[in-house]
């Protein structure tokens, strides 16, 4: 006999109804860990008025209300659950696993040497090359076009006054897989940027934390389908000691404090300004924290 069943949602349907039925039969208590809403994620692919979205939201609300206890990842989500569904959820913020930590220059060099066997561009990284990293699922709730436009503006800034420019060349590392990846890779190839190189490696689990810790700036494009959850990738970047620039949405301020522990941007113009400010005079200025914080 299990006293408690803990479930993380999404996915909430059919998980929540199924586990509620099990708990009712077995006399267990259902505890829900709300990380987002299933119906808002579904509405990325379907119109909000679609019957599947409506049914998912209804079932999510009914069986969420019937759970014995709940917790969630932001104060904003806790308020939303309480106001709209009458669900009381305590707030427990995500924390990075221990493997997300700062690394030494030797560990960085070892990783780049290993990756260069499959991705030769890593062998071109020297002390004057800035490394920007972004982890994306290449889906509708992460508009990679914002970063791409920002980097085009960065390229233009370098070319505008090439003789006196203090902006370094960039290697942009984009990790992850998803449905829009090929679409954006084709756009990147058409651009033919000279001072910004892209690489989209598929990293082994043990290499991903080291990649984050080896970069100079992390960019998060996660906007949240509900606006109420927080991107775990930013939590991981913070664990690695990586400066972060994240796109603005409702709950983000609970994690990223603009000008304190990172930067928040609204569009490609602001993001390009952040990138230019951070990499101006690189690598000498890279240790000057007030340039970004």
C-alpha atoms as a printed R data frame, in Angstrom:
    type eleno elety resid chain resno       x      y       z
1   ATOM     1    CA   UNK     A     1   0.000  0.000   0.000
2   ATOM     2    CA   UNK     A     2   1.316  3.429  -0.998
3   ATOM     3    CA   UNK     A     3   0.494  6.323   1.316
4   ATOM     4    CA   UNK     A     4   1.233  8.968  -1.314
5   ATOM     5    CA   UNK     A     5   1.462  9.179  -5.093
6   ATOM     6    CA   UNK     A     6   3.500 12.162  -6.366
7   ATOM     7    CA   UNK     A     7   2.998 13.172  -9.987
8   ATOM     8    CA   UNK     A     8   4.561 15.995 -11.967
9   ATOM     9    CA   UNK     A     9   2.361 17.652 -14.547
10  ATOM    10    CA   UNK     A    10   2.414 18.234 -17.517
11  ATOM    11    CA   UNK     A    11   1.503 15.852 -18.918
12  ATOM    12    CA   UNK     A    12  -1.734 15.976 -16.943
13  ATOM    13    CA   UNK     A    13  -4.118 14.052 -19.164
14  ATOM    14    CA   UNK     A    14  -4.760 11.147 -18.832
15  ATOM    15    CA   UNK     A    15  -2.265 11.016 -15.936
16  ATOM    16    CA   UNK     A    16  -4.270 12.961 -13.350
17  ATOM    17    CA   UNK     A    17  -7.616 11.118 -13.844
18  ATOM    18    CA   UNK     A    18  -5.858  7.745 -13.916
19  ATOM    19    CA   UNK     A    19  -3.879  8.359 -10.729
20  ATOM    20    CA   UNK     A    20  -6.866  9.895  -8.962
21  ATOM    21    CA   UNK     A    21  -8.841  6.708  -9.671
22  ATOM    22    CA   UNK     A    22  -5.938  4.556  -8.443
23  ATOM    23    CA   UNK     A    23  -5.628  6.588  -5.240
24  ATOM    24    CA   UNK     A    24  -9.381  6.389  -4.642
25  ATOM    25    CA   UNK     A    25  -9.359  2.599  -4.973
26  ATOM    26    CA   UNK     A    26  -6.157  2.071  -2.953
27  ATOM    27    CA   UNK     A    27  -6.749  4.730  -0.330
28  ATOM    28    CA   UNK     A    28  -3.615  6.685  -1.261
29  ATOM    29    CA   UNK     A    29  -3.200 10.456  -1.353
30  ATOM    30    CA   UNK     A    30  -2.460 12.170  -4.663
31  ATOM    31    CA   UNK     A    31   0.068 15.014  -4.588
32  ATOM    32    CA   UNK     A    32   0.483 17.118  -7.739
33  ATOM    33    CA   UNK     A    33   3.690 18.935  -8.702
34  ATOM    34    CA   UNK     A    34   2.489 21.688 -11.049
35  ATOM    35    CA   UNK     A    35   5.234 22.720 -13.476
36  ATOM    36    CA   UNK     A    36   2.874 24.156 -16.093
37  ATOM    37    CA   UNK     A    37  -0.571 23.520 -17.562
38  ATOM    38    CA   UNK     A    38  -1.225 20.799 -20.121
39  ATOM    39    CA   UNK     A    39  -3.966 22.800 -21.837
40  ATOM    40    CA   UNK     A    40  -1.708 25.805 -22.472
41  ATOM    41    CA   UNK     A    41   0.961 23.581 -24.020
42  ATOM    42    CA   UNK     A    42  -1.692 21.917 -26.188
43  ATOM    43    CA   UNK     A    43  -2.903 25.352 -27.303
44  ATOM    44    CA   UNK     A    44   0.499 25.963 -28.915
45  ATOM    45    CA   UNK     A    45  -0.475 23.397 -31.541
46  ATOM    46    CA   UNK     A    46  -4.260 23.844 -31.541
47  ATOM    47    CA   UNK     A    47  -6.552 26.898 -31.356
48  ATOM    48    CA   UNK     A    48  -7.490 27.780 -27.748
49  ATOM    49    CA   UNK     A    49 -11.145 27.131 -28.646
50  ATOM    50    CA   UNK     A    50 -10.433 23.612 -29.938
51  ATOM    51    CA   UNK     A    51 -12.489 20.924 -28.132
52  ATOM    52    CA   UNK     A    52  -9.333 19.026 -27.140
53  ATOM    53    CA   UNK     A    53  -7.947 22.125 -25.399
54  ATOM    54    CA   UNK     A    54 -11.271 22.758 -23.662
55  ATOM    55    CA   UNK     A    55 -11.613 19.144 -22.481
56  ATOM    56    CA   UNK     A    56  -7.986 19.001 -21.318
57  ATOM    57    CA   UNK     A    57  -8.416 22.189 -19.284
58  ATOM    58    CA   UNK     A    58 -11.645 20.925 -17.732
59  ATOM    59    CA   UNK     A    59 -10.172 17.561 -16.724
60  ATOM    60    CA   UNK     A    60  -6.986 19.215 -15.476
61  ATOM    61    CA   UNK     A    61  -9.021 21.538 -13.263
62  ATOM    62    CA   UNK     A    62 -11.418 18.874 -11.924
63  ATOM    63    CA   UNK     A    63  -8.784 16.307 -11.000
64  ATOM    64    CA   UNK     A    64  -6.325 18.936  -9.867
65  ATOM    65    CA   UNK     A    65  -8.942 20.143  -7.402
66  ATOM    66    CA   UNK     A    66  -9.489 16.590  -6.154
67  ATOM    67    CA   UNK     A    67  -5.824 15.968  -5.303
68  ATOM    68    CA   UNK     A    68  -4.922 15.785  -1.607
69  ATOM    69    CA   UNK     A    69  -2.081 18.287  -1.848
70  ATOM    70    CA   UNK     A    70  -0.061 20.270  -4.365
71  ATOM    71    CA   UNK     A    71   3.006 22.367  -4.904
72  ATOM    72    CA   UNK     A    72   4.229 24.412  -7.862
73  ATOM    73    CA   UNK     A    73   7.287 26.228  -9.205
74  ATOM    74    CA   UNK     A    74   6.331 29.913  -8.952
75  ATOM    75    CA   UNK     A    75   4.319 32.303  -6.792
76  ATOM    76    CA   UNK     A    76   2.531 33.404  -9.946
77  ATOM    77    CA   UNK     A    77   1.324 29.856 -10.616
78  ATOM    78    CA   UNK     A    78   0.314 29.421  -6.980
79  ATOM    79    CA   UNK     A    79  -1.858 32.537  -7.216
80  ATOM    80    CA   UNK     A    80  -3.339 31.397 -10.526
81  ATOM    81    CA   UNK     A    81  -4.204 27.944  -9.194
82  ATOM    82    CA   UNK     A    82  -5.827 29.460  -6.109
83  ATOM    83    CA   UNK     A    83  -7.747 32.194  -7.931
84  ATOM    84    CA   UNK     A    84  -9.057 30.198 -10.890
85  ATOM    85    CA   UNK     A    85  -9.285 26.622  -9.638
86  ATOM    86    CA   UNK     A    86  -9.355 26.906  -5.847
87  ATOM    87    CA   UNK     A    87  -6.202 24.777  -5.609
88  ATOM    88    CA   UNK     A    88  -3.815 25.602  -2.762
89  ATOM    89    CA   UNK     A    89  -0.239 24.929  -3.874
90  ATOM    90    CA   UNK     A    90   2.950 25.626  -1.947
91  ATOM    91    CA   UNK     A    91   5.858 27.124  -3.893
92  ATOM    92    CA   UNK     A    92   9.030 25.065  -4.263
93  ATOM    93    CA   UNK     A    93  11.582 26.582  -6.628
94  ATOM    94    CA   UNK     A    94  13.704 24.305  -8.811
95  ATOM    95    CA   UNK     A    95  17.374 23.884  -7.926
96  ATOM    96    CA   UNK     A    96  20.187 22.728 -10.237
97  ATOM    97    CA   UNK     A    97  21.649 19.236  -9.755
98  ATOM    98    CA   UNK     A    98  25.200 19.093  -8.405
99  ATOM    99    CA   UNK     A    99  26.626 18.335 -11.856
100 ATOM   100    CA   UNK     A   100  25.843 21.918 -12.908
101 ATOM   101    CA   UNK     A   101  28.886 23.716 -11.531
102 ATOM   102    CA   UNK     A   102  31.690 26.020 -12.710
103 ATOM   103    CA   UNK     A   103  34.573 24.243 -14.490
104 ATOM   104    CA   UNK     A   104  38.281 24.864 -14.886
105 ATOM   105    CA   UNK     A   105  39.931 26.054 -18.096
106 ATOM   106    CA   UNK     A   106  41.415 22.563 -18.453
107 ATOM   107    CA   UNK     A   107  37.946 20.983 -18.390
108 ATOM   108    CA   UNK     A   108  36.770 23.486 -20.994
109 ATOM   109    CA   UNK     A   109  39.712 22.693 -23.273
110 ATOM   110    CA   UNK     A   110  39.129 18.946 -22.890
111 ATOM   111    CA   UNK     A   111  35.473 19.318 -23.862
112 ATOM   112    CA   UNK     A   112  36.216 21.466 -26.908
113 ATOM   113    CA   UNK     A   113  38.918 19.023 -28.013
114 ATOM   114    CA   UNK     A   114  36.456 16.137 -27.699
115 ATOM   115    CA   UNK     A   115  33.670 17.982 -29.553
116 ATOM   116    CA   UNK     A   116  36.037 19.112 -32.326
117 ATOM   117    CA   UNK     A   117  36.326 15.502 -33.518
118 ATOM   118    CA   UNK     A   118  32.715 15.704 -34.708
119 ATOM   119    CA   UNK     A   119  32.276 19.477 -34.882
120 ATOM   120    CA   UNK     A   120  35.554 20.979 -36.231
121 ATOM   121    CA   UNK     A   121  34.464 24.549 -35.460
122 ATOM   122    CA   UNK     A   122  35.376 23.972 -31.799
123 ATOM   123    CA   UNK     A   123  39.035 23.671 -32.794
124 ATOM   124    CA   UNK     A   124  38.916 27.302 -33.975
125 ATOM   125    CA   UNK     A   125  37.970 28.673 -30.550
126 ATOM   126    CA   UNK     A   126  40.797 30.715 -29.053
127 ATOM   127    CA   UNK     A   127  41.139 33.213 -26.214
128 ATOM   128    CA   UNK     A   128  39.659 35.942 -28.408
129 ATOM   129    CA   UNK     A   129  36.519 34.002 -29.395
130 ATOM   130    CA   UNK     A   130  33.387 34.624 -27.372
131 ATOM   131    CA   UNK     A   131  31.178 31.585 -26.754
132 ATOM   132    CA   UNK     A   132  27.422 32.082 -26.488
133 ATOM   133    CA   UNK     A   133  25.201 29.114 -25.640
134 ATOM   134    CA   UNK     A   134  21.469 28.572 -25.853
135 ATOM   135    CA   UNK     A   135  19.510 25.409 -25.217
136 ATOM   136    CA   UNK     A   136  16.269 25.198 -27.154
137 ATOM   137    CA   UNK     A   137  13.556 22.709 -27.987
138 ATOM   138    CA   UNK     A   138  13.030 24.461 -31.351
139 ATOM   139    CA   UNK     A   139   9.306 24.843 -30.658
140 ATOM   140    CA   UNK     A   140   6.733 27.654 -30.859
141 ATOM   141    CA   UNK     A   141   7.251 28.778 -27.249
142 ATOM   142    CA   UNK     A   142  10.927 29.501 -27.972
143 ATOM   143    CA   UNK     A   143  11.309 31.960 -30.848
144 ATOM   144    CA   UNK     A   144  14.847 31.351 -32.082
145 ATOM   145    CA   UNK     A   145  14.295 34.135 -34.589
146 ATOM   146    CA   UNK     A   146  14.799 36.649 -31.764
147 ATOM   147    CA   UNK     A   147  18.352 35.392 -31.151
148 ATOM   148    CA   UNK     A   148  19.070 35.117 -34.867
149 ATOM   149    CA   UNK     A   149  17.984 38.717 -35.492
150 ATOM   150    CA   UNK     A   150  20.082 39.882 -32.518
151 ATOM   151    CA   UNK     A   151  23.157 38.169 -33.925
152 ATOM   152    CA   UNK     A   152  22.600 39.717 -37.358
153 ATOM   153    CA   UNK     A   153  22.628 43.108 -35.607
154 ATOM   154    CA   UNK     A   154  25.826 42.053 -33.811
155 ATOM   155    CA   UNK     A   155  27.413 41.191 -37.172
156 ATOM   156    CA   UNK     A   156  26.368 44.586 -38.549
157 ATOM   157    CA   UNK     A   157  27.909 46.320 -35.526
158 ATOM   158    CA   UNK     A   158  31.232 44.547 -36.097
159 ATOM   159    CA   UNK     A   159  31.288 45.434 -39.789
160 ATOM   160    CA   UNK     A   160  30.190 49.042 -39.260
161 ATOM   161    CA   UNK     A   161  33.602 50.049 -37.953
162 ATOM   162    CA   UNK     A   162  35.759 46.973 -38.457
163 ATOM   163    CA   UNK     A   163  39.043 48.823 -37.973
164 ATOM   164    CA   UNK     A   164  38.171 50.083 -34.506
165 ATOM   165    CA   UNK     A   165  35.588 47.540 -33.405
166 ATOM   166    CA   UNK     A   166  36.182 45.995 -29.988
167 ATOM   167    CA   UNK     A   167  33.605 43.283 -30.606
168 ATOM   168    CA   UNK     A   168  35.024 39.770 -30.846
169 ATOM   169    CA   UNK     A   169  34.041 36.929 -33.132
170 ATOM   170    CA   UNK     A   170  31.389 34.649 -31.660
171 ATOM   171    CA   UNK     A   171  30.767 30.922 -31.618
172 ATOM   172    CA   UNK     A   172  27.077 30.332 -30.959
173 ATOM   173    CA   UNK     A   173  26.358 26.866 -29.569
174 ATOM   174    CA   UNK     A   174  22.713 25.800 -29.861
175 ATOM   175    CA   UNK     A   175  21.837 22.512 -28.172
176 ATOM   176    CA   UNK     A   176  18.649 20.499 -28.418
177 ATOM   177    CA   UNK     A   177  16.347 18.974 -31.015
178 ATOM   178    CA   UNK     A   178  12.919 20.000 -32.216
179 ATOM   179    CA   UNK     A   179  10.520 20.499 -35.134
180 ATOM   180    CA   UNK     A   180  11.739 23.964 -36.186
181 ATOM   181    CA   UNK     A   181  15.458 23.185 -36.133
182 ATOM   182    CA   UNK     A   182  15.904 22.541 -39.850
183 ATOM   183    CA   UNK     A   183  13.900 25.662 -40.728
184 ATOM   184    CA   UNK     A   184  16.260 27.905 -38.769
185 ATOM   185    CA   UNK     A   185  19.408 26.088 -39.892
186 ATOM   186    CA   UNK     A   186  18.457 26.898 -43.473
187 ATOM   187    CA   UNK     A   187  17.976 30.558 -42.526
188 ATOM   188    CA   UNK     A   188  21.408 30.596 -40.843
189 ATOM   189    CA   UNK     A   189  23.085 29.158 -43.943
190 ATOM   190    CA   UNK     A   190  21.503 31.816 -46.160
191 ATOM   191    CA   UNK     A   191  22.788 34.642 -43.933
192 ATOM   192    CA   UNK     A   192  26.452 33.701 -44.344
193 ATOM   193    CA   UNK     A   193  27.640 35.644 -41.290
194 ATOM   194    CA   UNK     A   194  31.405 36.225 -41.127
195 ATOM   195    CA   UNK     A   195  31.900 37.123 -37.475
196 ATOM   196    CA   UNK     A   196  29.313 34.770 -35.973
197 ATOM   197    CA   UNK     A   197  29.598 31.006 -36.382
198 ATOM   198    CA   UNK     A   198  26.897 28.536 -35.392
199 ATOM   199    CA   UNK     A   199  27.128 24.944 -34.240
200 ATOM   200    CA   UNK     A   200  24.249 22.708 -33.161
201 ATOM   201    CA   UNK     A   201  25.800 19.726 -31.372
202 ATOM   202    CA   UNK     A   202  23.907 16.874 -29.787
203 ATOM   203    CA   UNK     A   203  25.650 16.593 -26.414
204 ATOM   204    CA   UNK     A   204  26.015 13.590 -24.155
205 ATOM   205    CA   UNK     A   205  24.429 14.003 -20.722
206 ATOM   206    CA   UNK     A   206  27.772 14.476 -18.987
207 ATOM   207    CA   UNK     A   207  28.920 17.074 -21.543
208 ATOM   208    CA   UNK     A   208  25.926 19.407 -21.357
209 ATOM   209    CA   UNK     A   209  26.752 20.892 -17.911
210 ATOM   210    CA   UNK     A   210  30.387 21.363 -18.949
211 ATOM   211    CA   UNK     A   211  29.261 23.105 -22.148
212 ATOM   212    CA   UNK     A   212  27.177 25.573 -20.148
213 ATOM   213    CA   UNK     A   213  30.049 26.234 -17.747
214 ATOM   214    CA   UNK     A   214  32.479 26.708 -20.657
215 ATOM   215    CA   UNK     A   215  30.448 29.462 -22.324
216 ATOM   216    CA   UNK     A   216  30.682 33.203 -21.704
217 ATOM   217    CA   UNK     A   217  26.982 34.055 -21.991
218 ATOM   218    CA   UNK     A   218  23.796 32.012 -21.906
219 ATOM   219    CA   UNK     A   219  20.620 33.044 -23.733
220 ATOM   220    CA   UNK     A   220  17.175 31.722 -22.823
221 ATOM   221    CA   UNK     A   221  14.281 32.123 -25.269
222 ATOM   222    CA   UNK     A   222  11.708 30.211 -23.209
223 ATOM   223    CA   UNK     A   223   8.498 32.220 -22.865
224 ATOM   224    CA   UNK     A   224   6.254 29.618 -21.142
225 ATOM   225    CA   UNK     A   225   2.941 28.580 -22.670
226 ATOM   226    CA   UNK     A   226   1.147 29.777 -19.539
227 ATOM   227    CA   UNK     A   227   3.576 32.523 -18.537
228 ATOM   228    CA   UNK     A   228   3.640 30.956 -15.085
229 ATOM   229    CA   UNK     A   229   6.488 28.425 -15.041
230 ATOM   230    CA   UNK     A   230  10.231 29.020 -15.000
231 ATOM   231    CA   UNK     A   231  12.873 27.708 -17.418
232 ATOM   232    CA   UNK     A   232  14.983 24.986 -15.828
233 ATOM   233    CA   UNK     A   233  17.731 25.799 -18.316
234 ATOM   234    CA   UNK     A   234  18.291 29.154 -16.572
235 ATOM   235    CA   UNK     A   235  18.494 27.390 -13.203
236 ATOM   236    CA   UNK     A   236  21.144 25.085 -14.705
237 ATOM   237    CA   UNK     A   237  23.065 28.052 -16.170
238 ATOM   238    CA   UNK     A   238  23.099 29.775 -12.793
239 ATOM   239    CA   UNK     A   239  24.408 26.565 -11.239
240 ATOM   240    CA   UNK     A   240  27.317 26.676 -13.701
241 ATOM   241    CA   UNK     A   241  28.061 30.320 -12.886
242 ATOM   242    CA   UNK     A   242  27.059 31.338 -16.432
243 ATOM   243    CA   UNK     A   243  25.746 34.898 -16.971
244 ATOM   244    CA   UNK     A   244  22.229 34.725 -18.421
245 ATOM   245    CA   UNK     A   245  20.093 36.887 -20.700
246 ATOM   246    CA   UNK     A   246  16.460 35.730 -20.755
247 ATOM   247    CA   UNK     A   247  13.418 36.856 -22.693
248 ATOM   248    CA   UNK     A   248  10.717 38.506 -20.618
249 ATOM   249    CA   UNK     A   249   7.475 36.831 -19.568
250 ATOM   250    CA   UNK     A   250   5.167 37.074 -16.579
251 ATOM   251    CA   UNK     A   251   6.869 34.894 -13.961
252 ATOM   252    CA   UNK     A   252  10.511 35.342 -15.036
253 ATOM   253    CA   UNK     A   253  11.201 38.009 -12.414
254 ATOM   254    CA   UNK     A   254  10.977 35.322  -9.726
255 ATOM   255    CA   UNK     A   255  14.189 33.820 -11.114
256 ATOM   256    CA   UNK     A   256  16.075 36.481 -13.072
257 ATOM   257    CA   UNK     A   257  16.495 39.905 -11.466
258 ATOM   258    CA   UNK     A   258  17.362 42.310 -14.268
259 ATOM   259    CA   UNK     A   259  20.664 44.012 -13.558
260 ATOM   260    CA   UNK     A   260  21.306 41.879 -10.452
261 ATOM   261    CA   UNK     A   261  21.820 38.226 -11.419
262 ATOM   262    CA   UNK     A   262  21.183 38.498 -15.156
263 ATOM   263    CA   UNK     A   263  19.545 40.552 -17.892
264 ATOM   264    CA   UNK     A   264  16.003 40.494 -19.232
265 ATOM   265    CA   UNK     A   265  15.144 41.504 -22.796
266 ATOM   266    CA   UNK     A   266  11.913 42.026 -24.691
267 ATOM   267    CA   UNK     A   267  13.065 41.778 -28.311
268 ATOM   268    CA   UNK     A   268  16.022 41.228 -30.614
269 ATOM   269    CA   UNK     A   269  17.083 44.883 -30.366
270 ATOM   270    CA   UNK     A   270  17.510 44.674 -26.590
271 ATOM   271    CA   UNK     A   271  19.167 41.253 -26.793
272 ATOM   272    CA   UNK     A   272  21.676 42.488 -29.367
273 ATOM   273    CA   UNK     A   273  22.530 45.397 -27.094
274 ATOM   274    CA   UNK     A   274  23.159 43.000 -24.207
275 ATOM   275    CA   UNK     A   275  25.372 40.758 -26.356
276 ATOM   276    CA   UNK     A   276  27.357 43.715 -27.700
277 ATOM   277    CA   UNK     A   277  27.780 45.172 -24.229
278 ATOM   278    CA   UNK     A   278  28.993 41.860 -22.819
279 ATOM   279    CA   UNK     A   279  31.484 41.028 -25.567
280 ATOM   280    CA   UNK     A   280  32.864 44.514 -26.195
281 ATOM   281    CA   UNK     A   281  36.582 44.410 -25.446
282 ATOM   282    CA   UNK     A   282  36.468 40.634 -24.872
283 ATOM   283    CA   UNK     A   283  38.325 38.847 -23.308
284 ATOM   284    CA   UNK     A   284  39.790 41.583 -21.085
285 ATOM   285    CA   UNK     A   285  36.392 43.035 -20.174
286 ATOM   286    CA   UNK     A   286  34.858 39.592 -19.596
287 ATOM   287    CA   UNK     A   287  35.712 39.737 -15.903
288 ATOM   288    CA   UNK     A   288  34.005 43.089 -15.381
289 ATOM   289    CA   UNK     A   289  30.729 41.993 -13.786
290 ATOM   290    CA   UNK     A   290  29.085 45.427 -13.951
291 ATOM   291    CA   UNK     A   291  28.972 45.204 -17.737
292 ATOM   292    CA   UNK     A   292  25.958 42.921 -17.454
293 ATOM   293    CA   UNK     A   293  24.892 42.852 -13.813
